[in-house]
Short mmCIF file of C-alpha atoms in Angstrom, two decimals:
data_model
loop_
_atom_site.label_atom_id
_atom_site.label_comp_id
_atom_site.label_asym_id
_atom_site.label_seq_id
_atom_site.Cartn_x
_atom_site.Cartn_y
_atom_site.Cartn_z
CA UNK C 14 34.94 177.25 43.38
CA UNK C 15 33.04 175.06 45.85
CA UNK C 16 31.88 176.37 48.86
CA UNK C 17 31.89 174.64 51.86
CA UNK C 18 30.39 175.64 55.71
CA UNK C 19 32.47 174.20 58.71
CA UNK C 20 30.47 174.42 61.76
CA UNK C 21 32.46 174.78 64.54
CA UNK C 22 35.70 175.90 63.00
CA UNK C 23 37.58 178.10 65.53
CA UNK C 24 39.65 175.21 66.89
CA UNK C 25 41.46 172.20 67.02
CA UNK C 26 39.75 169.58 64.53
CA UNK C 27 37.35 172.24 63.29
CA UNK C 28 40.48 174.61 62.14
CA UNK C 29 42.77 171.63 60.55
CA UNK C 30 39.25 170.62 58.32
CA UNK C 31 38.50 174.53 57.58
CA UNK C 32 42.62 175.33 56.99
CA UNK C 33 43.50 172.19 55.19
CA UNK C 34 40.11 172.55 52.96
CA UNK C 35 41.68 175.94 51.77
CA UNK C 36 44.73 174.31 50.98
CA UNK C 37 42.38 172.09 48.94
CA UNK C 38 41.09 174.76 46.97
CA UNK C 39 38.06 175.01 48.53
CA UNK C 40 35.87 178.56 49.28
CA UNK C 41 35.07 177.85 53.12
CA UNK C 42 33.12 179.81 55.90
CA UNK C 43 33.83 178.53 59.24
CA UNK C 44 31.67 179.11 62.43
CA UNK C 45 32.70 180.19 65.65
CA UNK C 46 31.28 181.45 68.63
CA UNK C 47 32.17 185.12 69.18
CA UNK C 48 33.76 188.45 66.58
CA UNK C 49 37.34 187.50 68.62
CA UNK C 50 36.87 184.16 67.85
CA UNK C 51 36.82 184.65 63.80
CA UNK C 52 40.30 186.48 63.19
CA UNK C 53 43.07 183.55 62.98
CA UNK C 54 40.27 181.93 60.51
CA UNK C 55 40.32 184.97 58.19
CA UNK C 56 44.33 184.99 58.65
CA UNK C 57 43.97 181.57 57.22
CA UNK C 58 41.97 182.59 53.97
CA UNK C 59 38.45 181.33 55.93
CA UNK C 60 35.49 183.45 55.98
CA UNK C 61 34.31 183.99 59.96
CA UNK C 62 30.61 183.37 60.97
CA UNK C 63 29.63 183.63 64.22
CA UNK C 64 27.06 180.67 64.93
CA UNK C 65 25.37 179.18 68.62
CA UNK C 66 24.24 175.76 67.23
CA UNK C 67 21.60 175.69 70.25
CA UNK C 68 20.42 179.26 69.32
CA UNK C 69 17.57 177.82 67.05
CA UNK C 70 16.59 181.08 65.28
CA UNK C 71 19.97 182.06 64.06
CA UNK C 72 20.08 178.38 62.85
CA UNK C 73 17.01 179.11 61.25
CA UNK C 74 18.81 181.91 59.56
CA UNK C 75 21.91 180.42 58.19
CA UNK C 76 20.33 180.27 54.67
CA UNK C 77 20.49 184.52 54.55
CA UNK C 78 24.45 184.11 55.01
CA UNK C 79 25.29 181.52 52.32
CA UNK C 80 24.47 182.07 48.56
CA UNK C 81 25.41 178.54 47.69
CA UNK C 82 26.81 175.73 49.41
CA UNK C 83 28.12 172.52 48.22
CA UNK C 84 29.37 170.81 51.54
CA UNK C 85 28.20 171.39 55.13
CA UNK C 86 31.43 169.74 57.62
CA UNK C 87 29.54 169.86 61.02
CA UNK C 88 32.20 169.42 63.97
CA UNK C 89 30.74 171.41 66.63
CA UNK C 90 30.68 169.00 69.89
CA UNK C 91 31.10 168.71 73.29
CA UNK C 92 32.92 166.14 75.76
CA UNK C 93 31.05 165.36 79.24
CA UNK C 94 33.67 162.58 80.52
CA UNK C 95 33.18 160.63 84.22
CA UNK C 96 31.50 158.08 85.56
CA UNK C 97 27.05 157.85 85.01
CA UNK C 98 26.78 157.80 89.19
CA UNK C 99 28.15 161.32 89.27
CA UNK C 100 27.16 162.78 85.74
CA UNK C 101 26.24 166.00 85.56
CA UNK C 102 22.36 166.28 84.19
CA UNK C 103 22.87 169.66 82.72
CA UNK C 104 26.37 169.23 81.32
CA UNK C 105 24.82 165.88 79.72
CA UNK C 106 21.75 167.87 78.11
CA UNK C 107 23.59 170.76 76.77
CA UNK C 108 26.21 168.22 75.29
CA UNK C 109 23.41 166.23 73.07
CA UNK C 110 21.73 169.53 72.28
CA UNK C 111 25.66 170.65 70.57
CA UNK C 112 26.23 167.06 69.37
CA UNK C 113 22.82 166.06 67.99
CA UNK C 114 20.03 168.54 68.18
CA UNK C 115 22.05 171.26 66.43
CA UNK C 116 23.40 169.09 64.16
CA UNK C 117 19.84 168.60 63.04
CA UNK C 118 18.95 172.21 63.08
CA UNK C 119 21.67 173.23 60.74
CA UNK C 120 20.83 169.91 58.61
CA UNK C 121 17.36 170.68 58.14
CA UNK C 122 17.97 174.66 57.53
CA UNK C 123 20.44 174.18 54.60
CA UNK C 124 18.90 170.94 53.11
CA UNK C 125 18.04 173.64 50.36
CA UNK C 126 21.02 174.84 49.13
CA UNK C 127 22.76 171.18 49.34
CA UNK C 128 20.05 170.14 47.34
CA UNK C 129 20.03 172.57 44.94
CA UNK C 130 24.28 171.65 44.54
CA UNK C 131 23.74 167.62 45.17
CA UNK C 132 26.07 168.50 47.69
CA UNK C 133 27.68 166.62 50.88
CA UNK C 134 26.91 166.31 54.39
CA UNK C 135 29.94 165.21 56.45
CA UNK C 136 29.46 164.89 60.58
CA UNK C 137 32.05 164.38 62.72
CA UNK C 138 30.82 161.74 65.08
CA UNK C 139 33.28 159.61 66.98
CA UNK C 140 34.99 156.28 67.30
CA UNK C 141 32.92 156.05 70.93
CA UNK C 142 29.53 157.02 68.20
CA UNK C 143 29.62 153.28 67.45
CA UNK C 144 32.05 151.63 70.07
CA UNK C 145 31.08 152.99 73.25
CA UNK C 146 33.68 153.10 76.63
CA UNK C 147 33.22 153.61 80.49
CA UNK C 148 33.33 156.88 81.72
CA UNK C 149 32.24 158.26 78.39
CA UNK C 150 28.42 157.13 78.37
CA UNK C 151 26.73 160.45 78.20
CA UNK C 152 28.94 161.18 75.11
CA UNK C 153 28.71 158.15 73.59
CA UNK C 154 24.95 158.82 73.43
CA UNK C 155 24.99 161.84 71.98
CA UNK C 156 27.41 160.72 69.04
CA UNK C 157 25.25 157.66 68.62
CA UNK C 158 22.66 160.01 68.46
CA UNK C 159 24.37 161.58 65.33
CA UNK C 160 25.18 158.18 63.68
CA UNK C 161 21.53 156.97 63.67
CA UNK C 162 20.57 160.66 62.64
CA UNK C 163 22.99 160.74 59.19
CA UNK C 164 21.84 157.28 58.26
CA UNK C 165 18.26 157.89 58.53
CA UNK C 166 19.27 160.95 56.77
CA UNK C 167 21.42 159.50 53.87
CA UNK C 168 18.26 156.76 52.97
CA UNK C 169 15.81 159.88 52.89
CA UNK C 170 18.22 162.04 50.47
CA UNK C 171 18.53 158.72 48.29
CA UNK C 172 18.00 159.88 44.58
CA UNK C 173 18.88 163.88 45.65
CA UNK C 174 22.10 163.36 44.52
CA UNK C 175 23.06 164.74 48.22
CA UNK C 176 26.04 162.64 49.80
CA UNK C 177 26.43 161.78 53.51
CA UNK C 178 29.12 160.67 55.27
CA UNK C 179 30.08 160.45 58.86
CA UNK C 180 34.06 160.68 60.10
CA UNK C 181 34.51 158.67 63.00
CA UNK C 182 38.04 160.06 64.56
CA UNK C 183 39.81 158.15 67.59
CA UNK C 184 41.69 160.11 70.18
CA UNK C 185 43.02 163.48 68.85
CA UNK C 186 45.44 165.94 70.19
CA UNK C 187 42.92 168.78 70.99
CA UNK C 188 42.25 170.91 73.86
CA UNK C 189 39.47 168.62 74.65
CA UNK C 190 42.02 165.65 76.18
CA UNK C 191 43.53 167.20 79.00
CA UNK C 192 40.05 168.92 79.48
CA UNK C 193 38.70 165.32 80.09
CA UNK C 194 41.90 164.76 82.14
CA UNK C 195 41.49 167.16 85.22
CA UNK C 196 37.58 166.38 84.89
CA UNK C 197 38.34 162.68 85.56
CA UNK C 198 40.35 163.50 88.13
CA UNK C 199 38.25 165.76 89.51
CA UNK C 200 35.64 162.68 89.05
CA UNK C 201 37.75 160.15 91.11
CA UNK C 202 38.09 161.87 94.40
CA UNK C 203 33.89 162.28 94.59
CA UNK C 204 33.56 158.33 93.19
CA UNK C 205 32.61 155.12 95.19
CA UNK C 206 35.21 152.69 95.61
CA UNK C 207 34.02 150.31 93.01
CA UNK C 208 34.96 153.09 89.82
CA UNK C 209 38.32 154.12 91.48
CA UNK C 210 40.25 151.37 89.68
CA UNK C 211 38.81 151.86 86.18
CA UNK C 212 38.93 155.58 86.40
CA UNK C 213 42.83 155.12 87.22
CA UNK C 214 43.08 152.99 84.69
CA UNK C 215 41.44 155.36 82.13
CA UNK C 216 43.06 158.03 83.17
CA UNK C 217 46.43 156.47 82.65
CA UNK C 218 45.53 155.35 79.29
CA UNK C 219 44.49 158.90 77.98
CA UNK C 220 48.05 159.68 79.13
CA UNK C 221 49.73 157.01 77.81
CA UNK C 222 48.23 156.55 74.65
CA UNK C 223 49.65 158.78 71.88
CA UNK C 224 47.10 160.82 70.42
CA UNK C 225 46.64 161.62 66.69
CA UNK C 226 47.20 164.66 64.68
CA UNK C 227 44.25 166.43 64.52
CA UNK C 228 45.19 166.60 60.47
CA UNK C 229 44.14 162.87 59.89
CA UNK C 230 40.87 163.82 60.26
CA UNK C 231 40.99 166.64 58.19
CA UNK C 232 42.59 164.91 55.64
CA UNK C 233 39.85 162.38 55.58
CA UNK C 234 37.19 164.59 55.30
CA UNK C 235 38.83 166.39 52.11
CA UNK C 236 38.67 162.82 50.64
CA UNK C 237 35.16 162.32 50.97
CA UNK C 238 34.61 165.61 49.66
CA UNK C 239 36.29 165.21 46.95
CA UNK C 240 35.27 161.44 45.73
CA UNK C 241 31.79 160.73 43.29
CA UNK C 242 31.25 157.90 45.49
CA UNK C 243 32.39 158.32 49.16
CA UNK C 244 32.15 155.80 51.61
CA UNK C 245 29.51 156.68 54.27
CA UNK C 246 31.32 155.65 57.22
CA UNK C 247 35.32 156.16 57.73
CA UNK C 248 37.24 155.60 60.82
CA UNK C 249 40.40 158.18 60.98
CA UNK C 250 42.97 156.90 61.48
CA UNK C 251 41.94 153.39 60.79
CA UNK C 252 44.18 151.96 63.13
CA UNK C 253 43.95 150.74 65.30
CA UNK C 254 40.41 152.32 65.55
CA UNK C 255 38.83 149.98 63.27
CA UNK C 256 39.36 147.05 65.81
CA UNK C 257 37.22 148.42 68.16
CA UNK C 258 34.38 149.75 65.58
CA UNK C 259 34.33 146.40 64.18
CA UNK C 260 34.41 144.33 67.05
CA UNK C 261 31.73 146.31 68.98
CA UNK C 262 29.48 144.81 65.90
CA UNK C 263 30.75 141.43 65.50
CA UNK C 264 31.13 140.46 69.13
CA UNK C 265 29.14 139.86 71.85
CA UNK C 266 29.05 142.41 74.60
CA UNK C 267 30.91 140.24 77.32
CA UNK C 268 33.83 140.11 73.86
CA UNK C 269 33.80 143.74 73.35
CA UNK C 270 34.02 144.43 77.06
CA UNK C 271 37.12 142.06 77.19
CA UNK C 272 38.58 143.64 73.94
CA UNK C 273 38.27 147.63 75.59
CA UNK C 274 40.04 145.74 78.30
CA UNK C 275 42.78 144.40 76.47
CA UNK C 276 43.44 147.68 74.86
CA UNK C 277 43.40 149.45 77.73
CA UNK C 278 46.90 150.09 78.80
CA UNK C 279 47.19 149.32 82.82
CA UNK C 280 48.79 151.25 85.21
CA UNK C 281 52.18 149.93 86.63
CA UNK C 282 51.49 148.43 90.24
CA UNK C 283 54.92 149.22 92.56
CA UNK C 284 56.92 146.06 93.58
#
């Protein structure tokens, strides 16, 4: 049985990879952040390890807890949503060192073991890791971050027999959106006149727009597992995703400001 290591497993897209990867016959260990935190994932069949991404020496240490491993899913992340003029400095440093640095941590400390099983590396980044929207910069960056990371990363483990692919998911029905919600909110009472408009309208749109299942993204990272040859890069759900992914690369930035535009829905102005 193949074992696989879920980092950041105790909710929300974490626990539909971690459950639905049972369901695939998988062995899987899912991290979480405290003893409390671990008991609905060993209800589910998953095996509870309690993990701080940014606590470097447990990282360090991750090898002593897994025997083997033949896929690392790493899903831990944070959202720091509002406008750059009010961002918080800390908030934005203690989201890239979730998003990116400890991503890289627990890369480099199991490198190893997926060696040793020509195993796979899947991250989940983010549509916004290669599309980027207002209001969203800080995270944005630290997803990019994560893209430019696994590619680097999937040249260097060229002939290893090690697969990497990243898992770009658009909006997802998680704790994390109405989070985002009251913090943009929050955001628009403190902003200058200039952002009001665009923060309405993004606010309206994360309302409006219905968001996905957090399963389509689990489901997409069982397929990469479980192909020879996996595609590297998969938006989930492709649509309508994929229109911004691709036009972000194909047009130039005054087109893929006017194409976030179009798509964003606007709010309804009285009579």
């Amino acid at each position: 049985m193949k074992t696989i290591l879920v980092v950041g497993a105790s909710r929300g897209i974490g626990l539909a990879i971690a459950q639905h990867l049972v369901g695939q016959g998988f062995r899987v260990i899912g991290t979480v952040r405290s003893e409390s935190a671990g008991a609905p994932l060993l209800a589910a069949g998953i095996t509870p390890l309690v993990l701080d991404v940014t606590d470097h020496a447990a990282v360090a240490e991750l090898p002593e807890h897994v025997d083997h491993l033949d896929g690392l899913v790493y899903n831990a992340g944070l959202s720091v949503a509002g406008p750059v003029e009010l961002l918080d400095i800390g908030r934005a440093q203690a989201e890239v060192d979730v998003n990116y640095v400890g991503a890289a941590a627990v890369t480099k400390a199991l490198l190893p073991l997926l060696r040793a099983r020509r195993g796979h590396i899947v991250y989940v980044t983010s549509v916004n890791g290669t599309a980027p929207v207002n209001f969203y910069a800080s995270y944005s960056a630290s997803k990019f971050a994560l893209e430019g990371f696994a590619e680097a990363l999937a040249m260097e483990l060229e002939g290893t027999g090690v697969k990497v692919s990243v898992i770009e998911p658009g909006i997802c029905n998680t704790d994390m959106l109405p989070q985002d919600i009251a913090v943009l909110e929050a955001k628009k009472e403190q902003a200058p006149d200039y952002l009001v408009p665009q923060l309405e309208d993004t606010i309206n749109a994360i309302k409006v727009l219905k968001p996905n299942d957090p399963q389509v993204v689990a489901h997409a990272v069982a397929k990469v597992l479980q192909q020879s040859r996996p595609r590297f890069r998969v938006v989930a759900p492709r649509v309508p995703y994929a229109v911004m992914t691709v036009g972000h690369r194909l047009l130039p930035l005054a087109g893929y400001r006017r194409l976030v535009a179009l798509s964003t829905p606007k709010r309804k102005t009285p009579h």
